[in-house]
Amino acid sequence: MNTNTFNLLNTQLFKINFSLTSDQLEQFATYTSELLSYNAHTNLISREIKTAEDLMNRHILDSLSLLEFWDEFPLKNPRSLVDIGTGGGFPGLCLAIARPELEVVLIDSVGKKTEFLKSVVKTLNLTKRVQVEWGRIEEIGHERDFRETFDIVTSRAVSAMTTVSELGLPLLEKDGSLVTYKSRTGLSEEIESAQALIGQLGGGKATIHVPSLGNEENNHCLVFITKQKQTPPMFPRAWSKIKSKK
Ligand code: SAM
């Protein structure tokens, strides 16, 4: 482990008044080295990412950028989070490490990704509060154990606002928050055209938060949507319907 790389995490987090303990830094170091060695033979994230520093700059800090806005959730002291389309664990596993009070579910439809996550969650000793689910979110969203259950839903680099809203809002309890990590390019128009569907799904007006953390290249911001009322049972629809835009 390169300790300096991980101490840099705290230097960055200091900007947003947050700091990680040495145990949490150790967990990030373990997660990073497991991910890089798994990625060398099985594609989980871009092969361009080869070092812990790349991973920290491109994925980990961006995932943690949500911490800056933690006090702004309408539901104070959130306890549960589900990350939909988590891939290699971004942002869900990073947030699980940084916020030990959270119970976290990581969902992805690609088996090699969930297999990796199951193994790393075990290595990190997080099995009591981090669950990994292999499956399609549009199906899981109808299951009793998951529907209208979570305080926070996160989604990073998964799909357009309309799709993410349809997949994410059914999983939230009332007053919970859907947080979508998006690039700022064309975002206002994308939100505007999604707002009618968001309303049908029980969501309120989307608001944009620009984080201080993360790298400038990705131009990311966070879109917050609060769940205001129950989602009608027909949502989420089958994938073919979601994608048909009708
Ligand atoms: N969130 C991660 C990140 O930021 O690095 C992964 C982003 S990757 C571009 C999108 C992920 O969403 C993929 O791992 C894909 O398998 C998953 N995904 C997309 N649609 C899904 C669905 N309907 N159900 C479950 N997983 C889905």
PDB file of N, CA, C and O in Angstrom, residues 135-170:
ATOM      1  N   GLY A 135     -28.747  -8.560 -10.174  1.00  0.00           N
ATOM      2  CA  GLY A 135     -30.065  -8.570 -10.802  1.00  0.00           C
ATOM      3  C   GLY A 135     -30.352  -7.280 -11.529  1.00  0.00           C
ATOM      4  O   GLY A 135     -29.556  -6.331 -11.502  1.00  0.00           O
ATOM      5  N   ARG A 136     -31.523  -7.255 -12.184  1.00  0.00           N
ATOM      6  CA  ARG A 136     -31.961  -6.062 -12.915  1.00  0.00           C
ATOM      7  C   ARG A 136     -32.771  -5.182 -11.963  1.00  0.00           C
ATOM      8  O   ARG A 136     -33.697  -5.651 -11.298  1.00  0.00           O
ATOM      9  N   ILE A 137     -32.438  -3.905 -11.936  1.00  0.00           N
ATOM     10  CA  ILE A 137     -33.099  -3.004 -10.994  1.00  0.00           C
ATOM     11  C   ILE A 137     -34.601  -2.893 -11.270  1.00  0.00           C
ATOM     12  O   ILE A 137     -35.407  -2.794 -10.357  1.00  0.00           O
ATOM     13  N   GLU A 138     -34.967  -2.937 -12.572  1.00  0.00           N
ATOM     14  CA  GLU A 138     -36.399  -2.790 -12.896  1.00  0.00           C
ATOM     15  C   GLU A 138     -37.203  -3.976 -12.372  1.00  0.00           C
ATOM     16  O   GLU A 138     -38.417  -3.878 -12.185  1.00  0.00           O
ATOM     17  N   GLU A 139     -36.536  -5.115 -12.100  1.00  0.00           N
ATOM     18  CA  GLU A 139     -37.236  -6.263 -11.488  1.00  0.00           C
ATOM     19  C   GLU A 139     -37.157  -6.179  -9.965  1.00  0.00           C
ATOM     20  O   GLU A 139     -38.161  -6.325  -9.263  1.00  0.00           O
ATOM     21  N   ILE A 140     -35.976  -5.880  -9.458  1.00  0.00           N
ATOM     22  CA  ILE A 140     -35.778  -5.783  -8.000  1.00  0.00           C
ATOM     23  C   ILE A 140     -36.689  -4.693  -7.408  1.00  0.00           C
ATOM     24  O   ILE A 140     -37.181  -4.818  -6.288  1.00  0.00           O
ATOM     25  N   GLY A 141     -36.952  -3.661  -8.207  1.00  0.00           N
ATOM     26  CA  GLY A 141     -37.794  -2.542  -7.746  1.00  0.00           C
ATOM     27  C   GLY A 141     -39.225  -2.941  -7.439  1.00  0.00           C
ATOM     28  O   GLY A 141     -39.975  -2.161  -6.849  1.00  0.00           O
ATOM     29  N   HIS A 142     -39.640  -4.154  -7.850  1.00  0.00           N
ATOM     30  CA  HIS A 142     -40.998  -4.623  -7.514  1.00  0.00           C
ATOM     31  C   HIS A 142     -40.996  -5.565  -6.315  1.00  0.00           C
ATOM     32  O   HIS A 142     -42.054  -6.003  -5.876  1.00  0.00           O
ATOM     33  N   GLU A 143     -39.818  -5.894  -5.816  1.00  0.00           N
ATOM     34  CA  GLU A 143     -39.753  -6.845  -4.687  1.00  0.00           C
ATOM     35  C   GLU A 143     -40.032  -6.121  -3.378  1.00  0.00           C
ATOM     36  O   GLU A 143     -39.519  -5.024  -3.150  1.00  0.00           O
ATOM     37  N   ARG A 144     -40.817  -6.774  -2.536  1.00  0.00           N
ATOM     38  CA  ARG A 144     -41.242  -6.160  -1.277  1.00  0.00           C
ATOM     39  C   ARG A 144     -40.099  -5.691  -0.387  1.00  0.00           C
ATOM     40  O   ARG A 144     -40.168  -4.637   0.239  1.00  0.00           O
ATOM     41  N   ASP A 145     -39.023  -6.483  -0.361  1.00  0.00           N
ATOM     42  CA  ASP A 145     -37.900  -6.138   0.517  1.00  0.00           C
ATOM     43  C   ASP A 145     -37.155  -4.878   0.079  1.00  0.00           C
ATOM     44  O   ASP A 145     -36.363  -4.339   0.847  1.00  0.00           O
ATOM     45  N   PHE A 146     -37.371  -4.474  -1.153  1.00  0.00           N
ATOM     46  CA  PHE A 146     -36.590  -3.353  -1.681  1.00  0.00           C
ATOM     47  C   PHE A 146     -37.449  -2.113  -1.963  1.00  0.00           C
ATOM     48  O   PHE A 146     -36.973  -1.000  -1.888  1.00  0.00           O
ATOM     49  N   ARG A 147     -38.738  -2.348  -2.298  1.00  0.00           N
ATOM     50  CA  ARG A 147     -39.577  -1.240  -2.757  1.00  0.00           C
ATOM     51  C   ARG A 147     -39.936  -0.281  -1.618  1.00  0.00           C
ATOM     52  O   ARG A 147     -40.264  -0.711  -0.523  1.00  0.00           O
ATOM     53  N   GLU A 148     -39.851   1.042  -1.899  1.00  0.00           N
ATOM     54  CA  GLU A 148     -40.223   2.104  -0.940  1.00  0.00           C
ATOM     55  C   GLU A 148     -39.541   1.876   0.412  1.00  0.00           C
ATOM     56  O   GLU A 148     -40.178   1.975   1.463  1.00  0.00           O
ATOM     57  N   THR A 149     -38.263   1.564   0.373  1.00  0.00           N
ATOM     58  CA  THR A 149     -37.554   1.117   1.562  1.00  0.00           C
ATOM     59  C   THR A 149     -36.394   2.014   1.984  1.00  0.00           C
ATOM     60  O   THR A 149     -36.119   2.158   3.172  1.00  0.00           O
ATOM     61  N   PHE A 150     -35.702   2.607   1.016  1.00  0.00           N
ATOM     62  CA  PHE A 150     -34.395   3.204   1.315  1.00  0.00           C
ATOM     63  C   PHE A 150     -34.471   4.709   1.574  1.00  0.00           C
ATOM     64  O   PHE A 150     -35.329   5.402   1.046  1.00  0.00           O
ATOM     65  N   ASP A 151     -33.504   5.192   2.382  1.00  0.00           N
ATOM     66  CA  ASP A 151     -33.402   6.638   2.649  1.00  0.00           C
ATOM     67  C   ASP A 151     -32.723   7.352   1.474  1.00  0.00           C
ATOM     68  O   ASP A 151     -33.038   8.496   1.174  1.00  0.00           O
ATOM     69  N   ILE A 152     -31.749   6.666   0.877  1.00  0.00           N
ATOM     70  CA  ILE A 152     -31.005   7.260  -0.248  1.00  0.00           C
ATOM     71  C   ILE A 152     -30.851   6.215  -1.357  1.00  0.00           C
ATOM     72  O   ILE A 152     -30.560   5.050  -1.079  1.00  0.00           O
ATOM     73  N   VAL A 153     -31.051   6.658  -2.602  1.00  0.00           N
ATOM     74  CA  VAL A 153     -30.681   5.843  -3.765  1.00  0.00           C
ATOM     75  C   VAL A 153     -29.597   6.622  -4.509  1.00  0.00           C
ATOM     76  O   VAL A 153     -29.761   7.823  -4.754  1.00  0.00           O
ATOM     77  N   THR A 154     -28.495   5.955  -4.851  1.00  0.00           N
ATOM     78  CA  THR A 154     -27.469   6.620  -5.657  1.00  0.00           C
ATOM     79  C   THR A 154     -27.347   5.932  -7.010  1.00  0.00           C
ATOM     80  O   THR A 154     -27.622   4.737  -7.148  1.00  0.00           O
ATOM     81  N   SER A 155     -26.898   6.724  -7.983  1.00  0.00           N
ATOM     82  CA  SER A 155     -26.685   6.177  -9.317  1.00  0.00           C
ATOM     83  C   SER A 155     -25.612   7.017  -9.996  1.00  0.00           C
ATOM     84  O   SER A 155     -25.726   8.245 -10.053  1.00  0.00           O
ATOM     85  N   ARG A 156     -24.560   6.349 -10.466  1.00  0.00           N
ATOM     86  CA  ARG A 156     -23.462   7.081 -11.129  1.00  0.00           C
ATOM     87  C   ARG A 156     -23.177   6.429 -12.484  1.00  0.00           C
ATOM     88  O   ARG A 156     -22.958   5.226 -12.549  1.00  0.00           O
ATOM     89  N   ALA A 157     -23.242   7.244 -13.504  1.00  0.00           N
ATOM     90  CA  ALA A 157     -22.908   6.803 -14.869  1.00  0.00           C
ATOM     91  C   ALA A 157     -23.730   5.599 -15.308  1.00  0.00           C
ATOM     92  O   ALA A 157     -23.203   4.665 -15.918  1.00  0.00           O
ATOM     93  N   VAL A 158     -25.011   5.596 -14.992  1.00  0.00           N
ATOM     94  CA  VAL A 158     -25.837   4.435 -15.358  1.00  0.00           C
ATOM     95  C   VAL A 158     -26.681   4.716 -16.601  1.00  0.00           C
ATOM     96  O   VAL A 158     -26.654   3.937 -17.554  1.00  0.00           O
ATOM     97  N   SER A 159     -27.416   5.825 -16.596  1.00  0.00           N
ATOM     98  CA  SER A 159     -28.287   6.074 -17.746  1.00  0.00           C
ATOM     99  C   SER A 159     -28.797   7.521 -17.706  1.00  0.00           C
ATOM    100  O   SER A 159     -28.403   8.301 -16.845  1.00  0.00           O
ATOM    101  N   ALA A 160     -29.717   7.823 -18.628  1.00  0.00           N
ATOM    102  CA  ALA A 160     -30.307   9.165 -18.678  1.00  0.00           C
ATOM    103  C   ALA A 160     -31.194   9.403 -17.453  1.00  0.00           C
ATOM    104  O   ALA A 160     -31.647   8.450 -16.799  1.00  0.00           O
ATOM    105  N   MET A 161     -31.486  10.673 -17.173  1.00  0.00           N
ATOM    106  CA  MET A 161     -32.296  11.035 -15.995  1.00  0.00           C
ATOM    107  C   MET A 161     -33.643  10.321 -15.964  1.00  0.00           C
ATOM    108  O   MET A 161     -34.109   9.911 -14.906  1.00  0.00           O
ATOM    109  N   THR A 162     -34.299  10.185 -17.122  1.00  0.00           N
ATOM    110  CA  THR A 162     -35.614   9.532 -17.130  1.00  0.00           C
ATOM    111  C   THR A 162     -35.488   8.085 -16.641  1.00  0.00           C
ATOM    112  O   THR A 162     -36.234   7.636 -15.779  1.00  0.00           O
ATOM    113  N   THR A 163     -34.496   7.371 -17.180  1.00  0.00           N
ATOM    114  CA  THR A 163     -34.323   5.950 -16.825  1.00  0.00           C
ATOM    115  C   THR A 163     -33.927   5.800 -15.361  1.00  0.00           C
ATOM    116  O   THR A 163     -34.496   4.979 -14.622  1.00  0.00           O
ATOM    117  N   VAL A 164     -32.969   6.609 -14.940  1.00  0.00           N
ATOM    118  CA  VAL A 164     -32.503   6.512 -13.553  1.00  0.00           C
ATOM    119  C   VAL A 164     -33.655   6.837 -12.587  1.00  0.00           C
ATOM    120  O   VAL A 164     -33.812   6.187 -11.549  1.00  0.00           O
ATOM    121  N   SER A 165     -34.477   7.811 -12.948  1.00  0.00           N
ATOM    122  CA  SER A 165     -35.595   8.179 -12.075  1.00  0.00           C
ATOM    123  C   SER A 165     -36.591   7.023 -11.979  1.00  0.00           C
ATOM    124  O   SER A 165     -37.095   6.694 -10.906  1.00  0.00           O
ATOM    125  N   GLU A 166     -36.853   6.405 -13.109  1.00  0.00           N
ATOM    126  CA  GLU A 166     -37.811   5.279 -13.104  1.00  0.00           C
ATOM    127  C   GLU A 166     -37.257   4.085 -12.326  1.00  0.00           C
ATOM    128  O   GLU A 166     -38.002   3.367 -11.650  1.00  0.00           O
ATOM    129  N   LEU A 167     -35.953   3.879 -12.395  1.00  0.00           N
ATOM    130  CA  LEU A 167     -35.357   2.755 -11.664  1.00  0.00           C
ATOM    131  C   LEU A 167     -35.206   3.086 -10.177  1.00  0.00           C
ATOM    132  O   LEU A 167     -35.388   2.222  -9.308  1.00  0.00           O
ATOM    133  N   GLY A 168     -34.872   4.346  -9.895  1.00  0.00           N
ATOM    134  CA  GLY A 168     -34.488   4.698  -8.522  1.00  0.00           C
ATOM    135  C   GLY A 168     -35.630   5.111  -7.606  1.00  0.00           C
ATOM    136  O   GLY A 168     -35.670   4.706  -6.436  1.00  0.00           O
ATOM    137  N   LEU A 169     -36.579   5.913  -8.120  1.00  0.00           N
ATOM    138  CA  LEU A 169     -37.612   6.453  -7.219  1.00  0.00           C
ATOM    139  C   LEU A 169     -38.484   5.378  -6.566  1.00  0.00           C
ATOM    140  O   LEU A 169     -38.851   5.517  -5.391  1.00  0.00           O
ATOM    141  N   PRO A 170     -38.812   4.267  -7.249  1.00  0.00           N
ATOM    142  CA  PRO A 170     -39.632   3.239  -6.570  1.00  0.00           C
ATOM    143  C   PRO A 170     -38.954   2.641  -5.333  1.00  0.00           C
ATOM    144  O   PRO A 170     -39.622   2.119  -4.447  1.00  0.00           O
TER     145      PRO A 170
END
